[in-house]
Coordinates of C-alpha atoms in Angstrom, one line a residue:
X1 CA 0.0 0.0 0.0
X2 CA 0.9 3.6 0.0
X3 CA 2.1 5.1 2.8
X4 CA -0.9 6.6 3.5
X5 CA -4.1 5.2 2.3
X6 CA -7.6 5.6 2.9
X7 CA -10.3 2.9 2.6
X8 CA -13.9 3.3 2.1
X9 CA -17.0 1.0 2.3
X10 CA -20.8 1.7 3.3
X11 CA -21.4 1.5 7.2
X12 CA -23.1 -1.7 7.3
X13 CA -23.3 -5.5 8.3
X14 CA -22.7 -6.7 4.9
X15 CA -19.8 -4.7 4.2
X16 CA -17.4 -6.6 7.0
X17 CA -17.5 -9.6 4.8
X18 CA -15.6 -7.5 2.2
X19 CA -12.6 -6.8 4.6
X20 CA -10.4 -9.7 4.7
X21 CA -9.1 -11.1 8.2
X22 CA -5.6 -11.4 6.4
X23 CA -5.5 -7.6 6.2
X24 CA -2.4 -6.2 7.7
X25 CA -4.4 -3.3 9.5
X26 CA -6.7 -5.3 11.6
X27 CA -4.4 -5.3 14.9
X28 CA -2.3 -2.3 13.6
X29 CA -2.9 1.6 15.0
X30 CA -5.6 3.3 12.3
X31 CA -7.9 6.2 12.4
X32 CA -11.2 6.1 11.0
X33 CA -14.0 8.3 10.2
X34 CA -17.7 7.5 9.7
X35 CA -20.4 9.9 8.4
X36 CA -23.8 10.6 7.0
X37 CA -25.4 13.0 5.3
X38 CA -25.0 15.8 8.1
X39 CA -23.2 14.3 11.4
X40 CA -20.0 12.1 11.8
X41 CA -17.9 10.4 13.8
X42 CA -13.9 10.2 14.2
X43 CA -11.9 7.5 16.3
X44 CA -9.3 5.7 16.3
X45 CA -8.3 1.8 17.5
X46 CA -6.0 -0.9 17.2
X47 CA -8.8 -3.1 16.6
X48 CA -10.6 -1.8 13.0
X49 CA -13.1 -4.7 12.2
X50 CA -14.6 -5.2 16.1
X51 CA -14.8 -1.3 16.6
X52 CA -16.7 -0.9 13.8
X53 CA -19.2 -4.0 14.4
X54 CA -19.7 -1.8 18.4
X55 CA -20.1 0.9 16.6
X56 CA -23.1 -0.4 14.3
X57 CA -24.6 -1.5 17.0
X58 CA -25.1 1.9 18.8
X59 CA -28.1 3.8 18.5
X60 CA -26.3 7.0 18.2
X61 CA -24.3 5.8 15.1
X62 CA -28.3 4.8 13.7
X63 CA -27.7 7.5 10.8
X64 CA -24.2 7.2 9.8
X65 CA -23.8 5.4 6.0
X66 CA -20.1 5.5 5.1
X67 CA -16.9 4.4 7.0
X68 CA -13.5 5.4 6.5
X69 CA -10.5 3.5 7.2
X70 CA -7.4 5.9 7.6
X71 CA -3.6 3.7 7.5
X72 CA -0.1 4.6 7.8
X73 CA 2.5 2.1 7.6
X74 CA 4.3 4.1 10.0
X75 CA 1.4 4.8 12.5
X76 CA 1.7 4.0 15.9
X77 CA -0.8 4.7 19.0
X78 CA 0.8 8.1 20.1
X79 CA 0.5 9.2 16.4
X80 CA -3.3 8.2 15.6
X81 CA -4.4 9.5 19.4
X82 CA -3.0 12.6 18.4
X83 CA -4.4 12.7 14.5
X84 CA -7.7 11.8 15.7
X85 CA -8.4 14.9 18.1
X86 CA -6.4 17.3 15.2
X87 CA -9.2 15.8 12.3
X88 CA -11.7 16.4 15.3
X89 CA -10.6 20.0 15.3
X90 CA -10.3 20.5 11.4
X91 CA -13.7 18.7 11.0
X92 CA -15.6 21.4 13.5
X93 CA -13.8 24.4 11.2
X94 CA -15.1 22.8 8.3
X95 CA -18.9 22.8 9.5
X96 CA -20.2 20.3 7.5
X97 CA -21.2 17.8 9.7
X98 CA -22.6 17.7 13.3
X99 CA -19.8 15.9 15.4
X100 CA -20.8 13.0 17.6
X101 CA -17.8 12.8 19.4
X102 CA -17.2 13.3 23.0
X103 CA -13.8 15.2 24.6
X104 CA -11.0 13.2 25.9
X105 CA -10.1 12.8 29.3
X106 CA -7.0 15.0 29.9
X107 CA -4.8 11.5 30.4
X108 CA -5.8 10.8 26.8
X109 CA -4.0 14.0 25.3
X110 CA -0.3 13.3 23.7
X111 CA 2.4 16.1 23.5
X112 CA 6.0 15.0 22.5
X113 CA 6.2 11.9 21.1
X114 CA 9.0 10.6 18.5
X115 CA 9.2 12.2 15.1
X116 CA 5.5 14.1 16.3
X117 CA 6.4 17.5 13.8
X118 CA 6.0 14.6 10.8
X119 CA 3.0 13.5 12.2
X120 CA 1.7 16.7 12.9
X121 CA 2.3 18.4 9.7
X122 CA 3.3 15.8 6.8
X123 CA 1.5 13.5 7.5
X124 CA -1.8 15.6 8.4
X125 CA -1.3 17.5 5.4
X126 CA -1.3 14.7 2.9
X127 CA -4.1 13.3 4.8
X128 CA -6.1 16.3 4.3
X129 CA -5.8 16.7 0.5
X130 CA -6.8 13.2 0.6
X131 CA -10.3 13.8 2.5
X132 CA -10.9 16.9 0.3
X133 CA -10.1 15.3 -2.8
X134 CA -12.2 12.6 -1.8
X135 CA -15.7 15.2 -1.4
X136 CA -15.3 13.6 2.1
X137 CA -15.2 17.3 3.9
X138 CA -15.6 20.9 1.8
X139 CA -12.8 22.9 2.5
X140 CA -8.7 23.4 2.2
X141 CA -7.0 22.9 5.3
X142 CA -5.5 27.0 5.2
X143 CA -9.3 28.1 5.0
X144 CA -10.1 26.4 8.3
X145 CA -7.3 27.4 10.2
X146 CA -8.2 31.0 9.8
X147 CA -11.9 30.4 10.7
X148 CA -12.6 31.6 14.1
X149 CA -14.6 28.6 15.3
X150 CA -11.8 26.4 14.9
X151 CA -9.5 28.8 16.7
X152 CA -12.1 28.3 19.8
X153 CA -12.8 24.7 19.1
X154 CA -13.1 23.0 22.7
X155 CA -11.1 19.9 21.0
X156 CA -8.1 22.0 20.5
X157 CA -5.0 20.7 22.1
X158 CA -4.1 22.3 25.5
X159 CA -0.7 23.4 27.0
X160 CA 0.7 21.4 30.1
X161 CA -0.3 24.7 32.3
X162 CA -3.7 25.2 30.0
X163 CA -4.3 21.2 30.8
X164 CA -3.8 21.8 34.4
X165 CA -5.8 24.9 34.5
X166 CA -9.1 22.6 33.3
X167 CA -8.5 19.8 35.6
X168 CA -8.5 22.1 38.7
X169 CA -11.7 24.3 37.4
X170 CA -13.8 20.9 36.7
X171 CA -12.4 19.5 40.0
X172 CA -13.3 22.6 41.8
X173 CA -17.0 22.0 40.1
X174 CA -17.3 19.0 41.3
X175 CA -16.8 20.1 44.4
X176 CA -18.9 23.2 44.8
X177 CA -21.5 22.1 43.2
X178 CA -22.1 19.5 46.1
X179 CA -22.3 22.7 48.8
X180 CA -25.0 24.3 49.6
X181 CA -25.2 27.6 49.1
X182 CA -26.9 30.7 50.0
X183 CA -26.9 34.4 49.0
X184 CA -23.8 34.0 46.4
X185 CA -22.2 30.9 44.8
X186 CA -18.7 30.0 44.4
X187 CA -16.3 32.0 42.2
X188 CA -13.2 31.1 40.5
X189 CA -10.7 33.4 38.5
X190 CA -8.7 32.8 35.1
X191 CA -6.8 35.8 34.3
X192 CA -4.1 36.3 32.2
X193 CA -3.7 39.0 29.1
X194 CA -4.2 39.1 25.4
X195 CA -3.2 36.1 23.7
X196 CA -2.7 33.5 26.6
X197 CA -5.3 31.1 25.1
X198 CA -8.1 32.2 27.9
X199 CA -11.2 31.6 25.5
X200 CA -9.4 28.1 24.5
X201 CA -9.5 26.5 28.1
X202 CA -13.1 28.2 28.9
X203 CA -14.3 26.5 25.2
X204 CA -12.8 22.9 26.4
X205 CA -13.6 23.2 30.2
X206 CA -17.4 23.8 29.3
X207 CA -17.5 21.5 26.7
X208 CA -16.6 18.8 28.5
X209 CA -19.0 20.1 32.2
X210 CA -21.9 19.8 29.1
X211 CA -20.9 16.0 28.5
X212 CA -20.7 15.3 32.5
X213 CA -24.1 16.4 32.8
X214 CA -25.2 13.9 31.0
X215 CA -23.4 10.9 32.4
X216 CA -25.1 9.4 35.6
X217 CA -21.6 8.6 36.9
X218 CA -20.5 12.2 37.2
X219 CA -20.6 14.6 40.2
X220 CA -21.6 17.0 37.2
X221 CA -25.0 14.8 36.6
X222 CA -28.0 16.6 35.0
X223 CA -26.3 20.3 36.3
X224 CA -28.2 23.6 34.3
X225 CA -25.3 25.6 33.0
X226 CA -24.4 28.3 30.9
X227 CA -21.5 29.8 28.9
X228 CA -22.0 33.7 29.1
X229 CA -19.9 36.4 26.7
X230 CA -21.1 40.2 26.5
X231 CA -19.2 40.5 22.9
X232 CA -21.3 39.7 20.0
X233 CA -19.1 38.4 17.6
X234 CA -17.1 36.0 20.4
X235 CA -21.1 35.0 21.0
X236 CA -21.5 34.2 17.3
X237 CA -18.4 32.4 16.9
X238 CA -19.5 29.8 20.6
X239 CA -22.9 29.5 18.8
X240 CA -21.7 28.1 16.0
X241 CA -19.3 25.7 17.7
X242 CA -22.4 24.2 19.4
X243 CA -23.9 23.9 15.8
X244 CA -21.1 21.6 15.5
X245 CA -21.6 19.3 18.5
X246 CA -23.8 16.9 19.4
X247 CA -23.1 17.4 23.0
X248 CA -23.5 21.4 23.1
X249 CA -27.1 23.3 22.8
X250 CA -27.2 26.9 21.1
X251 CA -29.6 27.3 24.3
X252 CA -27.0 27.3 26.9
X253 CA -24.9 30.0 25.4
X254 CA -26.3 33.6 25.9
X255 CA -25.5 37.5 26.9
X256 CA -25.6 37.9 30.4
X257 CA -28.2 41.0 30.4
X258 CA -30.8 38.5 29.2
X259 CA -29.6 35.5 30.8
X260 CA -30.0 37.6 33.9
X261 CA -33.4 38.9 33.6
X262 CA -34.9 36.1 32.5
X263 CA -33.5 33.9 35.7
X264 CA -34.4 36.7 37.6
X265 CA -38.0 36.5 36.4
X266 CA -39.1 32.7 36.6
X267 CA -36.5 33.3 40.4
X268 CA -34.5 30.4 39.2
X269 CA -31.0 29.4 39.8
X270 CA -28.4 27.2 37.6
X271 CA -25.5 25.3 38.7
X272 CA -22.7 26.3 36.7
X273 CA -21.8 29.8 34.6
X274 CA -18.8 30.1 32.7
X275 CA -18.3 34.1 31.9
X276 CA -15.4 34.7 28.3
X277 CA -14.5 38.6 28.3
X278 CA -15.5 39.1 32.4
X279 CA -14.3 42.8 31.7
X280 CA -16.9 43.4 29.4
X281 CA -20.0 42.9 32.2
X282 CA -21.2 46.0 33.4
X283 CA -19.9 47.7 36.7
X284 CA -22.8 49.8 36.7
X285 CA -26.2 50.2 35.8
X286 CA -27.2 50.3 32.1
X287 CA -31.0 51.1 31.6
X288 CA -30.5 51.2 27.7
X289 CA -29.7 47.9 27.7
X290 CA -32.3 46.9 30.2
X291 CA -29.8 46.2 33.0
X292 CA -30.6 47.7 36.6
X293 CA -28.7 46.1 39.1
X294 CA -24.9 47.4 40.4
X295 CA -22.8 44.8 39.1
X296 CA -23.4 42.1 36.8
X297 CA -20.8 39.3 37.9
X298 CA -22.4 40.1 41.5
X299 CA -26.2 39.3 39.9
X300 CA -24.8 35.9 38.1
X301 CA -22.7 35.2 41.7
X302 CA -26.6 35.4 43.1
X303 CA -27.7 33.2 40.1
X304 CA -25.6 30.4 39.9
X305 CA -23.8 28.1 41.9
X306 CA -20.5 28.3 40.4
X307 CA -19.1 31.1 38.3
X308 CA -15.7 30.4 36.3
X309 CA -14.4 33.8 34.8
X310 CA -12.0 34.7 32.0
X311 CA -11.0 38.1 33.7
X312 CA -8.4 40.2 31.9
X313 CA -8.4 44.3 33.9
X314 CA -6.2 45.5 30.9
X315 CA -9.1 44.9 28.7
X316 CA -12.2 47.0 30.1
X317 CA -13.2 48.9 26.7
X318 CA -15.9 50.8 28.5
X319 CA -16.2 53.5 31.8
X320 CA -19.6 51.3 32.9
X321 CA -17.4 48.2 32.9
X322 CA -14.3 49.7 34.3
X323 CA -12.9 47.2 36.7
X324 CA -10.7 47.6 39.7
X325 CA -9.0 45.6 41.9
X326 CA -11.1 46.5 44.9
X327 CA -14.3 45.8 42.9
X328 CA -13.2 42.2 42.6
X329 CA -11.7 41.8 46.1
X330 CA -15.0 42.5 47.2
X331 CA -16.8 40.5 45.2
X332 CA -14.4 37.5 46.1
X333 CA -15.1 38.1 49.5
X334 CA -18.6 38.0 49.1
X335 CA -18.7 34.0 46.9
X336 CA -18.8 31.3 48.9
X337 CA -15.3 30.1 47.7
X338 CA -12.8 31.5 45.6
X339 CA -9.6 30.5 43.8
X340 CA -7.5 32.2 41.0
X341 CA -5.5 30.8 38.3
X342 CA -3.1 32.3 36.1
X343 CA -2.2 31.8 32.4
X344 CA 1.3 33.2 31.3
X345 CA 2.1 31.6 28.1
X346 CA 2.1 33.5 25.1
X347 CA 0.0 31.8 21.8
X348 CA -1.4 33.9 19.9
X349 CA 1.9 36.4 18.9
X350 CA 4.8 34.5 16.9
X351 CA 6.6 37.2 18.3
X352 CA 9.6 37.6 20.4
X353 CA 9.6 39.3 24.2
X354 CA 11.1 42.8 22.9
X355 CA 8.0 43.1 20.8
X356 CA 5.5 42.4 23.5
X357 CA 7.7 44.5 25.5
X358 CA 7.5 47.6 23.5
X359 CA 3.9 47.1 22.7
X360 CA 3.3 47.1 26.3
X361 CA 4.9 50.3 27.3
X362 CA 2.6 51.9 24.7
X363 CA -0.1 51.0 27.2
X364 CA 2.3 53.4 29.5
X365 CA 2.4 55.8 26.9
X366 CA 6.1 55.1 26.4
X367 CA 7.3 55.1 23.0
X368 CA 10.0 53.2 22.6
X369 CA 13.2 52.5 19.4
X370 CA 11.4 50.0 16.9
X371 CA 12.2 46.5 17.9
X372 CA 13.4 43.5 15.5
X373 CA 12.1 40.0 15.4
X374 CA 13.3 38.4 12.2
X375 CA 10.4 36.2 12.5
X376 CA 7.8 38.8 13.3
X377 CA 7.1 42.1 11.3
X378 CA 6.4 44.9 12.7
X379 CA 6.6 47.7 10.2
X380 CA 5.6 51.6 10.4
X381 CA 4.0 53.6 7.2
X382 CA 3.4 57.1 6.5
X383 CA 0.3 56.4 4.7
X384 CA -2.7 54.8 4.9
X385 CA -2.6 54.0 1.8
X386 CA 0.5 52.0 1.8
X387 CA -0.2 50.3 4.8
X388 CA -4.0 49.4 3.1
X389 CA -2.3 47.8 0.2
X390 CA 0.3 45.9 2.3
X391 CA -1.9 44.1 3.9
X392 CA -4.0 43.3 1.1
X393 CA -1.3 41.9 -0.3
X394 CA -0.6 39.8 3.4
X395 CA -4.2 38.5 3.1
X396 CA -3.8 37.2 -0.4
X397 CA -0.5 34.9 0.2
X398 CA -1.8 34.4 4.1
X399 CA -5.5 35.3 4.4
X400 CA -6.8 36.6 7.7
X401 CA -5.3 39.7 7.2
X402 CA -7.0 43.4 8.2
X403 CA -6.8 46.8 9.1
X404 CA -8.2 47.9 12.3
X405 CA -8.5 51.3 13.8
X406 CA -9.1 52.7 17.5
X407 CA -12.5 54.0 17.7
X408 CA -11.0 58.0 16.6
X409 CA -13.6 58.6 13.2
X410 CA -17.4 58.9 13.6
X411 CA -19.9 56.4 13.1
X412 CA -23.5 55.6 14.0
X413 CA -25.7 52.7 13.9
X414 CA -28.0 54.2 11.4
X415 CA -27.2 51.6 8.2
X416 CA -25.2 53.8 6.5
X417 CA -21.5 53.5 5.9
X418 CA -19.3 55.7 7.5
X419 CA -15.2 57.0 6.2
X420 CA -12.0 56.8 8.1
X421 CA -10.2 59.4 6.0
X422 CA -6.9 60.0 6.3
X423 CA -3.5 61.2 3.8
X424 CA -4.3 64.8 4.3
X425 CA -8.0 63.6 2.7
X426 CA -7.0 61.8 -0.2
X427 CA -7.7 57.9 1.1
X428 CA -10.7 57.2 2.6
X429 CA -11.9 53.3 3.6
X430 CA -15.0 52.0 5.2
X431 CA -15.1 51.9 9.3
X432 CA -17.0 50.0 11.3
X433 CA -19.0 48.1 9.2
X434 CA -20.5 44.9 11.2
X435 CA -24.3 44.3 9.8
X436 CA -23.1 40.3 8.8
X437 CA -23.6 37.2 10.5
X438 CA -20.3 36.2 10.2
X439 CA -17.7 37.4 12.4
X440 CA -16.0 40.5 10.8
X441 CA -12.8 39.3 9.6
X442 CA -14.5 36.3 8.4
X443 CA -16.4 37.8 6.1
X444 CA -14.4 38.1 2.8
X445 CA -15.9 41.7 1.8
X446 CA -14.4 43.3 5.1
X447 CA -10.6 43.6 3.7
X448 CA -11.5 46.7 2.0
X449 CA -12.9 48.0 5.0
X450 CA -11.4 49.0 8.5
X451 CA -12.8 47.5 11.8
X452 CA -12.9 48.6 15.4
X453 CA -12.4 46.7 18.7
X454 CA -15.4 45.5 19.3
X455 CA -15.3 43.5 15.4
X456 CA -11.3 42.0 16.6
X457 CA -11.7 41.7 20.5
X458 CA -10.1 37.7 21.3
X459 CA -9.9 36.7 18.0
X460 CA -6.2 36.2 16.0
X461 CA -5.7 38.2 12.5
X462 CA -2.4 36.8 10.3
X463 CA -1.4 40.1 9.5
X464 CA -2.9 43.6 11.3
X465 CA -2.8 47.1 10.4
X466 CA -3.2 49.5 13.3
X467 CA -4.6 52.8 12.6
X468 CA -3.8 55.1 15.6
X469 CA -6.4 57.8 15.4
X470 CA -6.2 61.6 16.3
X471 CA -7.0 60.3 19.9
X472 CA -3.1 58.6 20.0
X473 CA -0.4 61.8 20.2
X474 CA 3.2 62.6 20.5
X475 CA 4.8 65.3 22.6
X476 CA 8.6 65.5 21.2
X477 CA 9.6 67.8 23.8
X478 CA 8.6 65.2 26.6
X479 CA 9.1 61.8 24.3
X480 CA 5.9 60.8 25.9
X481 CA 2.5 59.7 24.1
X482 CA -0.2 62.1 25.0
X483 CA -3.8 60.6 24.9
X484 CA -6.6 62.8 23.4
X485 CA -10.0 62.0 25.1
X486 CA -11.6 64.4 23.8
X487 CA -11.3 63.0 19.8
X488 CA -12.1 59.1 21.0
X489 CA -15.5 59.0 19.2
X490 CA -17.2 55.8 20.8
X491 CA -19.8 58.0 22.6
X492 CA -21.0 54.4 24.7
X493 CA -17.3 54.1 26.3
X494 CA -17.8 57.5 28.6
X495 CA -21.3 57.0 29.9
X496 CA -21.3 55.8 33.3
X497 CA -18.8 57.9 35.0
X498 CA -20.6 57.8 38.6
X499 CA -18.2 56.7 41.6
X500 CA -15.1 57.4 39.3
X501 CA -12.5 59.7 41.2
X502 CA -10.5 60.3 38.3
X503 CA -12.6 60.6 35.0
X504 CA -9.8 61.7 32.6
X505 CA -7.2 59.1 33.8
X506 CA -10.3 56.3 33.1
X507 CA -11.1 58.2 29.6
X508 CA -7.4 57.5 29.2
X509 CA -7.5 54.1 30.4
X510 CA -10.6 52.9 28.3
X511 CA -8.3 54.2 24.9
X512 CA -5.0 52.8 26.0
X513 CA -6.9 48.9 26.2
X514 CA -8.8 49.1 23.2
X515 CA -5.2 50.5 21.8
X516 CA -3.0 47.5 23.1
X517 CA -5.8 44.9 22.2
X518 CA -5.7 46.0 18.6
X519 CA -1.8 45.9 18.1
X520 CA -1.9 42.0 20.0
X521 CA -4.3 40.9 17.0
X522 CA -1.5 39.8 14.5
X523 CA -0.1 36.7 14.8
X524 CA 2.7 37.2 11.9
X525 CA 2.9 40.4 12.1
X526 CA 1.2 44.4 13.2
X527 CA 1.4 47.5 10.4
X528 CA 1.5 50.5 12.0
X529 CA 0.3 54.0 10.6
X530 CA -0.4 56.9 12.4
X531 CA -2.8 60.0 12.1
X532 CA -1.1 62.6 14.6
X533 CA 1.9 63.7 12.2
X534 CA 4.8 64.2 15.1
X535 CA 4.0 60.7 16.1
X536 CA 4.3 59.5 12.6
X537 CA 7.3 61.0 12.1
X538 CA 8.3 59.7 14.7
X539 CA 7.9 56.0 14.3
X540 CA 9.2 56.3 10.7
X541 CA 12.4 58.2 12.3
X542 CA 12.4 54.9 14.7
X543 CA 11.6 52.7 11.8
X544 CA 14.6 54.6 9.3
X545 CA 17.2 53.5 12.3
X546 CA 15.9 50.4 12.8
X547 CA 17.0 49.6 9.2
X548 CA 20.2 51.2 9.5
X549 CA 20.9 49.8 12.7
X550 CA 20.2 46.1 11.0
X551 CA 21.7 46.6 7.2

């Protein structure tokens, strides 16, 4: 046979007669992959022919016609455990079929094992071609690794530290939801910031709490729980995971306004909420958006028995959600029980630490020489224009690639497109344009346009290009970044200044996140042009020496 061969028959009785007992791969390592018209199922055993005749025999496998037999003659039992959760993964991002399969336990996930970069890539590859050629799934492998609901799939593979992050918060579930509690539940902390994979391990955690509750063995039996977001485009993306998977409901993902009034209105009380983006629930009241109580973590800490938050301070986009550390020491001290976790590992950015480094002291208006990565770019322009077509240019050899903006250039949610225009005038591209039910960058169209932070918030770009509006300044005769509230023109991030000592300082706060989150969005690389001339000049000054310093 080839090296790498794929077999097919129809999933039925009758067909077993067909596959010899002489055949080589009937005690050998394979991966298989049955399927129907709109659901499928992927494994993997050392054991082909009596897996399959266990697997017709299961009512859940009732609508499944077609079977397919994946062999290597190098494949061995790290390799196929660790192919079968990456076609799991590639499978979700190519939403054709409704998955049946369940998570692994974490014992059951493989990280270094002998010659695993063949595996992972050559091998996977190949396989994939083959699949695709095969009308077996509908798209190329490089379209589904820039989707976003593969980048969240709850089957991706976790990090030693990511891996012991989910065994403590379902352990810790377990546990709480045995107390009994009283006027607030129990409330445990992930925090960590842009790009440590915090929306990974909250995807994977709840997606494996949703099979427990249906398993009458575990601690987590028939618990009500929820995964809550209050970013629209990270809720799109989680509801159409759950479109994927047998074992998630559309239901039990929501926005935690609504999820809060409607609890609040039949007085009922779940077990278990997950919360993605914690800095995005309101600190305040918001009557527009039919909230009316202080504090929303406080309401769902009231609502649930256990709350599990992704919590990241540097990320508050808006003065009613402005968090502080005394806001959540008090709310810790009011849950029954609380632990914190950490994450520190940086995914997202192929970037080294000087680049993080000097993006970070942006955040403390410090503007710093232009940093080198040979296997990151990071590149200034002195026009839009340039920078527009550059990364054009990035998204047709890598895809995925955008321009962005901090929130400097009017718009209103009135249908009708609105201009950042910039080059003394002359260029002008589309801001802010998010009427689509696909997530921004998803959507084909939008690389002629330029989005905001609430279109890129926790989700990865290839390439992005950072527009820093009139708000971002530069003072030569102090070599300091000077922060102009008064041209930031998202009117919703000011309102809600009450109990706020310093106003200006949290104006300048609010910009200096949504700043840092939008320069963390590249994984390959961040474009750089800026509005404000002396801070142009500058950068390109920084970015002339740079090359000099390098040639």
């Amino acid at each position: 046979m080839e090296k790498l061969d794929i077999e097919s028959w129809k999933f039925k009785e009758s067909s077993f007669n067909k596959i010899s007992n002489s055949e080589e791969f009937l005690n050998y390592p394979v991966i298989y992959v049955l399927n129907g018209s709109k659901g499928a199922y992927i494994g993997e055993t050392v054991y082909f022919k009596k897996r399959m005749r266990s697997h017709i025999k299961n009512k859940e496998r009732k609508n499944l016609e077609e079977m397919h037999l994946i062999k290597h003659e190098e494949f061995n039992r790290s390799a196929t455990f660790h192919l079968e959760t990456k076609l799991i993964n590639y499978f979700i991002g190519d939403e054709k079929y409704k998955l049946q399969n369940k998570s692994k336990t974490t014992s059951d996930f493989t990280h270094n094992y002998f010659n695993k970069v063949f595996y992972d890539q050559d091998v996977f590859k190949e396989l994939w071609i083959k699949l695709y050629d095969k009308g077996i799934v509908e798209n190329p492998q490089h379209v589904i690794e820039n989707k976003d609901i593969f980048k969240l799939s709850p089957f991706k593979e976790l990090s030693l530290q990511q891996l012991d992050l989910k065994e403590k918060v379902i352990q810790y579930c377990e546990e709480q939801v045995k107390v009994k509690h009283h006027d607030y539940g129990s409330l445990y902390v992930i925090s960590g910031d842009a790009g440590v994979g915090k929306s990974v391990v909250l995807s994977s955690i709840f997606n494996t709490i949703q099979e427990q509750s249906s398993e009458a063995s575990s601690p987590l039996y028939k618990t009500d729980n929820y995964l809550v977001v209050n970013h629209e485009e990270m809720y799109k993306t989680y509801k159409g995971i759950a479109s994927q998977l047998k074992h998630l409901k559309a239901k039990n993902f929501a926005k935690p306004t609504p999820l809060i009034n409607k609890l609040k209105k039949i007085n009922g009380k779940v077990d278990i909420i997950l919360v993605d983006e914690a800095h995005l629930l309101l600190t305040r009241p918001d009557t527009y958006n039919n909230f009316y109580a202080e504090n929303q973590l406080e309401e769902l800490l009231k609502l649930a028995k256990i709350v599990v938050i992704v919590y990241d301070s540097d990320q508050v986009l808006k003065l009613k959600s402005l968090w502080n550390e005394l806001t959540l020491e008090r709310l810790t001290k009011k849950a029954k029980n609380t632990q914190h976790y950490e994450l520190t590992n940086q995914f997202r950015m192929q970037a080294n630490d000087e680049v993080i480094y000097w993006i970070n002291q942006i955040k403390q208006k410090r503007l710093l020489p232009l940093p080198y990565d040979e296997g990151y770019e990071l590149k200034v322009f002195s026009s839009l224009e340039e920078m527009h077509k550059n990364i054009i240019e990035r998204n047709i050899e890598y895809g995925l690639s955008r321009v962005v903006s901090t929130f400097d250039y009017l718009h209103k949610k009135d249908g009708e497109v609105y201009y950042i225009k910039e080059d003394n005038g002359e260029y002008k591209i589309p801001w802010n344009v998010t009427d689509t039910k696909y997530t921004w960058a998803e959507n084909k169209s939008t690389i002629a346009e330029a989005g905001s932070i609430y279109t890129v918030q926790g989700f990865d770009l290839n390439y992005v290009g950072v527009i820093l509006g009139p708000s971002i300044t530069y003072d030569e005769q102090n070599d300091i970044l000077v922060i102009k509230t008064e041209a930031y023109k998202d009117v919703g991030a000011y309102s809600g200044t009450e109990g706020i000592e310093n106003i200006e300082e949290a104006k300048e706060r609010i910009i200096l996140n949504s700043l840092n989150i939008l320069m963390k969005r590249g994984v390959k690389g961040l474009f750089i042009y800026a509005s404000d001339e002396a801070l142009r000049n500058k950068l390109l000054e920084y970015e002339k020496n740079r090359g000099e310093i390098n040639e």
